[in-house]
C-alpha positions as semicolon CSV with decimal commas, in nm:
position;residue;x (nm);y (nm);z (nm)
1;X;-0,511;1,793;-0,843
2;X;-0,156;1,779;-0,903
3;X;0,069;1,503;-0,738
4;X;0,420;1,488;-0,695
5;X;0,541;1,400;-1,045
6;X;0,365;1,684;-1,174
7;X;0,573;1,916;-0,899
8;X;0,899;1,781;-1,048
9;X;0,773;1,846;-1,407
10;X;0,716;2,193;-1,315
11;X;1,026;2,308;-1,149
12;X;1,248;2,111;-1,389
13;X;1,437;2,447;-1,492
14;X;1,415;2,586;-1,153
15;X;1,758;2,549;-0,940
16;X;1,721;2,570;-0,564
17;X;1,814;2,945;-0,557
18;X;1,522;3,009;-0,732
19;X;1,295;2,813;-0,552
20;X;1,463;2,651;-0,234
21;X;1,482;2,276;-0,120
22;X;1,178;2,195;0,004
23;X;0,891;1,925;0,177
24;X;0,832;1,796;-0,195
25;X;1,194;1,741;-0,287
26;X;1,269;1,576;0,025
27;X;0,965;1,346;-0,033
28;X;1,015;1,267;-0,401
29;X;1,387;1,159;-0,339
30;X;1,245;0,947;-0,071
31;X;0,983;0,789;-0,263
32;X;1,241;0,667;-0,568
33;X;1,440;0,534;-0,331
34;X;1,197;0,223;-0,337
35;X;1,346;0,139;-0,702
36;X;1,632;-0,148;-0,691
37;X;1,871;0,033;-0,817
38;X;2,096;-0,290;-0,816
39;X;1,852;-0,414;-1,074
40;X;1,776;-0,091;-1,277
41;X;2,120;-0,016;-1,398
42;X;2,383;-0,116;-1,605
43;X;2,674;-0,098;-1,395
44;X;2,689;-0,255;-1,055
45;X;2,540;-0,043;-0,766
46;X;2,668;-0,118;-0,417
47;X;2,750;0,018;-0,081
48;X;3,086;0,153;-0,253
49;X;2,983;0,338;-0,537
50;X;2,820;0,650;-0,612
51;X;2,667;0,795;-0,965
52;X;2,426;1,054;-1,033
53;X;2,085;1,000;-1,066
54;X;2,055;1,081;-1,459
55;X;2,355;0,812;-1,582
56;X;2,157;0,526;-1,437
57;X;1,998;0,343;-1,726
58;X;1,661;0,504;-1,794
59;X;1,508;0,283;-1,964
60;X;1,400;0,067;-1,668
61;X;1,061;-0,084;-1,718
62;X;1,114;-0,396;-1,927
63;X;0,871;-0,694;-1,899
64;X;1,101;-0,914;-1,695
65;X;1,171;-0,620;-1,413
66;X;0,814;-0,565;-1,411
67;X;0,751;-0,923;-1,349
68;X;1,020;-0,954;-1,075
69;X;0,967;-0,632;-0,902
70;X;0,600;-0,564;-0,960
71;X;0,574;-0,404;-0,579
72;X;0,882;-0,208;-0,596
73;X;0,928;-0,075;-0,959
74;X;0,572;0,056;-1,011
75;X;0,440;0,295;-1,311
76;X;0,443;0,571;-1,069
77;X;0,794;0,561;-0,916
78;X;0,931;0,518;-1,258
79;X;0,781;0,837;-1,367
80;X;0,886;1,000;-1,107
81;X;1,230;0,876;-1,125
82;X;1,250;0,946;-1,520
83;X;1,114;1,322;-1,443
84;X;1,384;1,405;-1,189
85;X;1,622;1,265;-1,427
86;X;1,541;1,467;-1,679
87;X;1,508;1,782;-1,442
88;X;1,784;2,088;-1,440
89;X;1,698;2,097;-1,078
90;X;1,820;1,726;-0,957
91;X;2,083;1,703;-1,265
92;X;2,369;1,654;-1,032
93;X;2,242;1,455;-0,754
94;X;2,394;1,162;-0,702
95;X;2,336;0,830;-0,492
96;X;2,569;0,630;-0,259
97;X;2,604;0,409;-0,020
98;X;2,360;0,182;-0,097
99;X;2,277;-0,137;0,082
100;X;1,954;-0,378;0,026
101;X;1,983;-0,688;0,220
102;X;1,726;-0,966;0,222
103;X;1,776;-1,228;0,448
104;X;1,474;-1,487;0,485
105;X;1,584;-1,683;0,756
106;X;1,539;-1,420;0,982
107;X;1,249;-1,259;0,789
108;X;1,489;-0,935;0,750
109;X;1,439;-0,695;0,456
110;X;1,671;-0,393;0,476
111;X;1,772;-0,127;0,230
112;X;1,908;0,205;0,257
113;X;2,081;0,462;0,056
114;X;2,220;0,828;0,049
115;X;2,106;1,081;-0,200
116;X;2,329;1,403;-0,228
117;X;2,243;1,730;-0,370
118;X;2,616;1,932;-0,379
119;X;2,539;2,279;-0,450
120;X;2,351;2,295;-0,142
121;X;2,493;2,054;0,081
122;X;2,184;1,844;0,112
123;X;2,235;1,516;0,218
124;X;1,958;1,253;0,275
125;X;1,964;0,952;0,428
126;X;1,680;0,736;0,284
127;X;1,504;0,374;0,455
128;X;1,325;0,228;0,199
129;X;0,960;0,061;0,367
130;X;0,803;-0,273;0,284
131;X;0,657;-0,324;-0,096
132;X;0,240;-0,297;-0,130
133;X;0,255;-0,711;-0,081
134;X;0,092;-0,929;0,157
135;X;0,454;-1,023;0,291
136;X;0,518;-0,622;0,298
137;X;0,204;-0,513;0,528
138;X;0,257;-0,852;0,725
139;X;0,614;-0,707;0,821
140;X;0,459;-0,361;0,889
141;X;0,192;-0,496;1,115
142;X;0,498;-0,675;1,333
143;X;0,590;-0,360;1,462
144;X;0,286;-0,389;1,672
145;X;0,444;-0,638;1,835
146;X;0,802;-0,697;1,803
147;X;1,010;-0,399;2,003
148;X;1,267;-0,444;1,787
149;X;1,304;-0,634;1,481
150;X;1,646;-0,698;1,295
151;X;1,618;-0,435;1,031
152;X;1,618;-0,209;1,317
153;X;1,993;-0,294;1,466
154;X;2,073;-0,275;1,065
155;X;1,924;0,089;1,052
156;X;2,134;0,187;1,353
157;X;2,478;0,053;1,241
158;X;2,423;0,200;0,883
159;X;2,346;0,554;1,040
160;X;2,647;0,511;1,247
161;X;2,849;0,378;1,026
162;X;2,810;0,677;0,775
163;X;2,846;0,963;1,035
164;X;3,144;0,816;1,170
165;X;3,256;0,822;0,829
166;X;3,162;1,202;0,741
167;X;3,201;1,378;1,068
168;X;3,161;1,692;0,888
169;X;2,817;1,625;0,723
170;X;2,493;1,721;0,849
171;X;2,213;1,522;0,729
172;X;1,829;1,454;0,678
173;X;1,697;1,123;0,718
174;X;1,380;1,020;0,588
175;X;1,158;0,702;0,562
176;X;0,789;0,598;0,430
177;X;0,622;0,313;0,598
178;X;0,877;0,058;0,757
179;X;1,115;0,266;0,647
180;X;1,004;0,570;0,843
181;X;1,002;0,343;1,173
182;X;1,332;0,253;1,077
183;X;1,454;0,615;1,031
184;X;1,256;0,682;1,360
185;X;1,479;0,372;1,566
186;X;1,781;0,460;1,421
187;X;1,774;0,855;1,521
188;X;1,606;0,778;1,808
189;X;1,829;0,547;1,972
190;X;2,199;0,584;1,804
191;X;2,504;0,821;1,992
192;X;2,431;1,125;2,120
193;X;2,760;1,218;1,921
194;X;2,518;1,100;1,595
195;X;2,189;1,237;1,717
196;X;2,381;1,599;1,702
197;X;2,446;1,569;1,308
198;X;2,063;1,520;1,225
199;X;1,872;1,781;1,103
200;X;1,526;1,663;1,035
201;X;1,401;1,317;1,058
202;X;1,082;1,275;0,768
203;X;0,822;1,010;0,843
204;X;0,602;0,935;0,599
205;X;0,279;0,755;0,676
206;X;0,499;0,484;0,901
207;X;0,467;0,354;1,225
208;X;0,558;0,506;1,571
209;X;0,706;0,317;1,864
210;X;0,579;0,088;2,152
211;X;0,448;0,322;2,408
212;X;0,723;0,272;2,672
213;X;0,972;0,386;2,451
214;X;0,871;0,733;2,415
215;X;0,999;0,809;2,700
216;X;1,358;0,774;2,660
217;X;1,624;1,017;2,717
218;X;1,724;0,991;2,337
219;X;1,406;0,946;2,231
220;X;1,344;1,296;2,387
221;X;1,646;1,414;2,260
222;X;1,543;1,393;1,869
223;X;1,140;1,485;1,911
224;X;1,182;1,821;1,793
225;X;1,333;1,751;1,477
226;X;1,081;1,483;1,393
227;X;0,841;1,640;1,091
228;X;0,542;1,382;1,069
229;X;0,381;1,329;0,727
230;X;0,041;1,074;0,664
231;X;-0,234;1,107;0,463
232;X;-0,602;1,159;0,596
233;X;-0,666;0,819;0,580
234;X;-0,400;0,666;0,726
235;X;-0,368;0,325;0,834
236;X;0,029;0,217;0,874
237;X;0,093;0,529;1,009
238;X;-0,146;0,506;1,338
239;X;0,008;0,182;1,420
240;X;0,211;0,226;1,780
241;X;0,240;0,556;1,905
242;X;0,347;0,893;1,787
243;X;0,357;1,198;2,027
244;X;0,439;1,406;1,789
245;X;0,145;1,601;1,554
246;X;0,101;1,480;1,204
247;X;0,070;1,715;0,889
248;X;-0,243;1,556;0,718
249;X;-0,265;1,458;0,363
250;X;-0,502;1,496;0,097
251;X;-0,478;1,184;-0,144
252;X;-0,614;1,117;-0,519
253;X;-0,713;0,801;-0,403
254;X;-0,894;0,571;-0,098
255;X;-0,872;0,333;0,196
256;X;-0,500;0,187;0,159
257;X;-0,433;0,308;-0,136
258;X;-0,379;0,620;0,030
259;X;-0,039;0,529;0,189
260;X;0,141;0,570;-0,141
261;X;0,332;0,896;-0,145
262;X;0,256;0,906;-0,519
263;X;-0,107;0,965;-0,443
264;X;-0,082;1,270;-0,235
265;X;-0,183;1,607;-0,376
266;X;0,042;1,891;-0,382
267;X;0,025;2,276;-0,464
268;X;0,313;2,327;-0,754
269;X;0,499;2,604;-0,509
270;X;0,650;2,331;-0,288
271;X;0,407;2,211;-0,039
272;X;0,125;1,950;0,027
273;X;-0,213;2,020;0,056
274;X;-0,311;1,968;0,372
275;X;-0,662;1,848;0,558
276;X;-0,779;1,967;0,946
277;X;-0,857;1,605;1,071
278;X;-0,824;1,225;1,000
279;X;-1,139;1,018;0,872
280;X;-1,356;0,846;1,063
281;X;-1,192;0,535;0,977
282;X;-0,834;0,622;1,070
283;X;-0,939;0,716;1,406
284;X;-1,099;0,404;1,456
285;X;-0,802;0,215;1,348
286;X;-0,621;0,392;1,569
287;X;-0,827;0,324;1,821
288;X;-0,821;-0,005;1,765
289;X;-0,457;-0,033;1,761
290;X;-0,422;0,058;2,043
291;X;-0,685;-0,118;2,220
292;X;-0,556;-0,431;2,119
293;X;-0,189;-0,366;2,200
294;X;-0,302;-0,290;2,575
295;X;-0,538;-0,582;2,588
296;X;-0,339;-0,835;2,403
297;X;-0,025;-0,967;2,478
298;X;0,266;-1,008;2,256
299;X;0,232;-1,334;2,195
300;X;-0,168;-1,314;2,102
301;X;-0,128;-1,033;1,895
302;X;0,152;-1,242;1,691
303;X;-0,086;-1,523;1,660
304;X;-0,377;-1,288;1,548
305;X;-0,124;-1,123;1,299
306;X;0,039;-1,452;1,185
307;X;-0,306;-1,608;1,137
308;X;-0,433;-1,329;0,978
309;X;-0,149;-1,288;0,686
310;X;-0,161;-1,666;0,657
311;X;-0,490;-1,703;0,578
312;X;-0,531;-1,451;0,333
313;X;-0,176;-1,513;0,145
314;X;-0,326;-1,909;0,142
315;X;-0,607;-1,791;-0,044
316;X;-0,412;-1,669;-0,316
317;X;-0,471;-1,291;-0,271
318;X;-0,128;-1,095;-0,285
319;X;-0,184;-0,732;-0,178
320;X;-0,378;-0,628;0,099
321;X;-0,529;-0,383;-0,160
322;X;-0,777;-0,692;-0,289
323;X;-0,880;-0,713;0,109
324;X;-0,967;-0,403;0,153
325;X;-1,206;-0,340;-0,122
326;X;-1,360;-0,675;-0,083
327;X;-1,585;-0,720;0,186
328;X;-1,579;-1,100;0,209
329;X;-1,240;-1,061;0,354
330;X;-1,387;-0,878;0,640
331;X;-1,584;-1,243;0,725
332;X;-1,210;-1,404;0,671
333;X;-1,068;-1,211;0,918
334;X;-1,415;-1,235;1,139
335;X;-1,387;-1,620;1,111
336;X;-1,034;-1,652;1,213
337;X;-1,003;-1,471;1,531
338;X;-1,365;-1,638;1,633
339;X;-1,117;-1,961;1,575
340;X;-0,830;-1,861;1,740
341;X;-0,836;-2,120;2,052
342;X;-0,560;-1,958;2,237
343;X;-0,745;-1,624;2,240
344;X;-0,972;-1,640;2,554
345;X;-1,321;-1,556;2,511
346;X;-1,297;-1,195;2,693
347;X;-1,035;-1,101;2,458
348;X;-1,187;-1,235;2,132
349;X;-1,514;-1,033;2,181
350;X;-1,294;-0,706;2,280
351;X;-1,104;-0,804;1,926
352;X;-1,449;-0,853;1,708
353;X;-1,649;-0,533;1,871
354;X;-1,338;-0,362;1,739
355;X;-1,376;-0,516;1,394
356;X;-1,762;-0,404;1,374
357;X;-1,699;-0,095;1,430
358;X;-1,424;-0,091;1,226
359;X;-1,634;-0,252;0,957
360;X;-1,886;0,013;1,053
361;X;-1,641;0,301;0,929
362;X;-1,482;0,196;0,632
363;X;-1,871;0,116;0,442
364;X;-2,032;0,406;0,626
365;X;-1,711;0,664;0,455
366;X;-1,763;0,503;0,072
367;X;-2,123;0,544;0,140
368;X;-2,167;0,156;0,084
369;X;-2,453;-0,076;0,224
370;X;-2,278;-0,316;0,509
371;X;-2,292;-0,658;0,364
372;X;-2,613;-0,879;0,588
373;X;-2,382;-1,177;0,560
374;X;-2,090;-0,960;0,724
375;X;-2,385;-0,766;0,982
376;X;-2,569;-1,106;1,073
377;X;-2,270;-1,285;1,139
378;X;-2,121;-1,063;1,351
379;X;-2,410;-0,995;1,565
380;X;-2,522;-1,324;1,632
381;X;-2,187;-1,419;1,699
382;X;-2,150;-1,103;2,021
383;X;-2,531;-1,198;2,111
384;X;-2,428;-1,588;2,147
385;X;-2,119;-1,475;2,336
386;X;-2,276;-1,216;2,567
387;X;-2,524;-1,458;2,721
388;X;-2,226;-1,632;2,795
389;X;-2,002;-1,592;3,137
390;X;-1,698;-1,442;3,024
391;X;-1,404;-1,525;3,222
């Protein structure tokens, strides 16, 4: 099936009159917008300037920006990025106002950028998400419990700043993972005077917002425009909560791997293809989400999270993509909320039924034997417990 490089191959020499802006545009403009652009090109790339798309240097995949930004600059986005810049169709859109800001100290990754299509007027607001690291899902998995994290004040100010700055210009904003929360945040809660100049808000496979939020006035005020994108077997983009219907995905590939936009099939006339409901296992993730949000406070589920990350960055994996296809990471994850001291007991078993069952999906959907090591140890473990009094 056809993804959405192939889509931009195929309507290279099609303009939008002949075949309007569409779902797969908006998406594909999104998804390059992960490339560091400072990086990529020759000439210097900030907040202040803008360029079109096809003068950036396009020969972008040497060794050493391969080796520096293996999460970012990956095989796929490049080809994308080379096939709309060698498309008729995007030759004059350009990109400005871009802004990536890394600041460690208070674990804040931000970047953000505009991408402009003239002859139609189209302008689109991108937040790029985390990277496919470790240290990407860990800040993805924060928004379970952090109500608002710095990137999201950033998101605000830079949506602010640019509208107050082109009071003329509609826009589109879009975002794909942290990203999409961040585009969710920013429309959400900005100036009603701001809120009035968005047209559609894309989120792609990201996270919602805590539960008490969705009830907000300006919250309210955006929920129509929201267009909600994830693939079948989403797992980023059940975190929190979304009261808003999702158009499901059909995806080339498996577990996480889904998430990347790259992987999702498309029909070459301008559209996804779309599936009726989530698998098994996203619906137990989200399930599980949100049990432990309501049973778990703040505090625990940043220690579970923390831990979590910790543990498996300390053993030397780097993307949560080696977890998931390995099941003795499911016992490493086991074995450190059965640690966790200041978890009490109640909580911990509520935490590891969860993981069973979760455990439970994700071999029964590959059609895979559960591991006896994974199986005994988990079961002895809630038999030991239950003949225990909980407090």
């Amino acid at each position: 099936m056809p993804v959405l490089t192939d889509y931009i191959k195929h309507v290279q020499e099609e303009s939008f009159a002949d075949l309007p802006l569409n779902e797969l545009d908006i998406v594909a403009l999104n998804e390059i917008g992960y490339l560091s652009f400072d990086d990529l090109a020759d000439v210097t790339i900030d907040a202040s300037t803008t360029i079109k798309l096809k003068s950036i240097i396009k020969d972008s995949g040497e060794d050493s920006h391969k080796t520096v930004y293996n999460y970012l600059i990956t095989q796929e986005r490049l080809e994308l990025f080379r096939a709309i810049q060698a498309s008729k169709r995007f030759e004059n859109v350009s990109l400005s106002h871009y802004v990536n800001e890394v600041n460690p100290e208070f674990e804040k990754q931000f970047a953000a950028m505009i991408f402009s299509i003239p002859e139609i007027n189209h302008v689109q607001m991108v937040f790029r998400g985390t990277d496919d690291s470790l240290i990407g899902w860990k800040e993805d998995f924060k928004l379970t419990y952090m109500s608002e994290i710095p990137a999201h004040r950033s998101a605000i100010a830079y949506l602010s700043h640019y509208l107050e700055e082109h009071q003329d210009c509609d826009i589109i904003i879009s975002g794909h993972s942290k990203g999409g929360n961040l585009a969710l945040y920013a429309a959400s809660f900005s100036l009603e005077k701001y809120q009035e100049k968005i047209k559609k808000v894309y989120l792609l496979d990201s996270p919602g917002l805590a539960e008490e939020l969705l009830a907000r006035e300006s919250y309210q005020a955006i929920r129509d425009r929201l267009i909600v994108m994830r693939p079948q077997e989403s797992v980023v983009g059940v975190m929190l909560y979304c009261d808003v219907k999702a158009k499901l995905i059909k995806s080339e590939s498996f577990g996480v791997l889904q998430h990347k936009t790259c992987n999702w099939q498309v029909n070459l006339k301008g559209k996804f293809e779309t599936v009726s409901k989530p698998s098994d296992l996203s619906l137990t993730l989200d399930q599980t989400f949100k049990d432990w949000t309501k049973q778990l406070s703040k505090q625990e589920l940043k220690l579970v999270c923390d831990s979590f990350f910790d543990a498996i960055i300390s053993s030397g994996m780097t993307s949560l993509h080696v977890f998931t296809f390995d099941e003795k990471s499911f016992v490493t994850l086991f074995k450190i909320i059965a640690s966790l001291r200041s978890i009490d007991q109640a909580k911990k078993v509520i935490m590891l039924k969860s993981l069973r069952q979760l455990i439970h999906d994700y071999t029964g959907y590959r059609k895979r034997e559960v591991s006896e090591k994974i199986q005994e140890t988990i079961d002895n473990f809630l038999k030991r417990k239950s003949r225990k009094k909980l407090p």
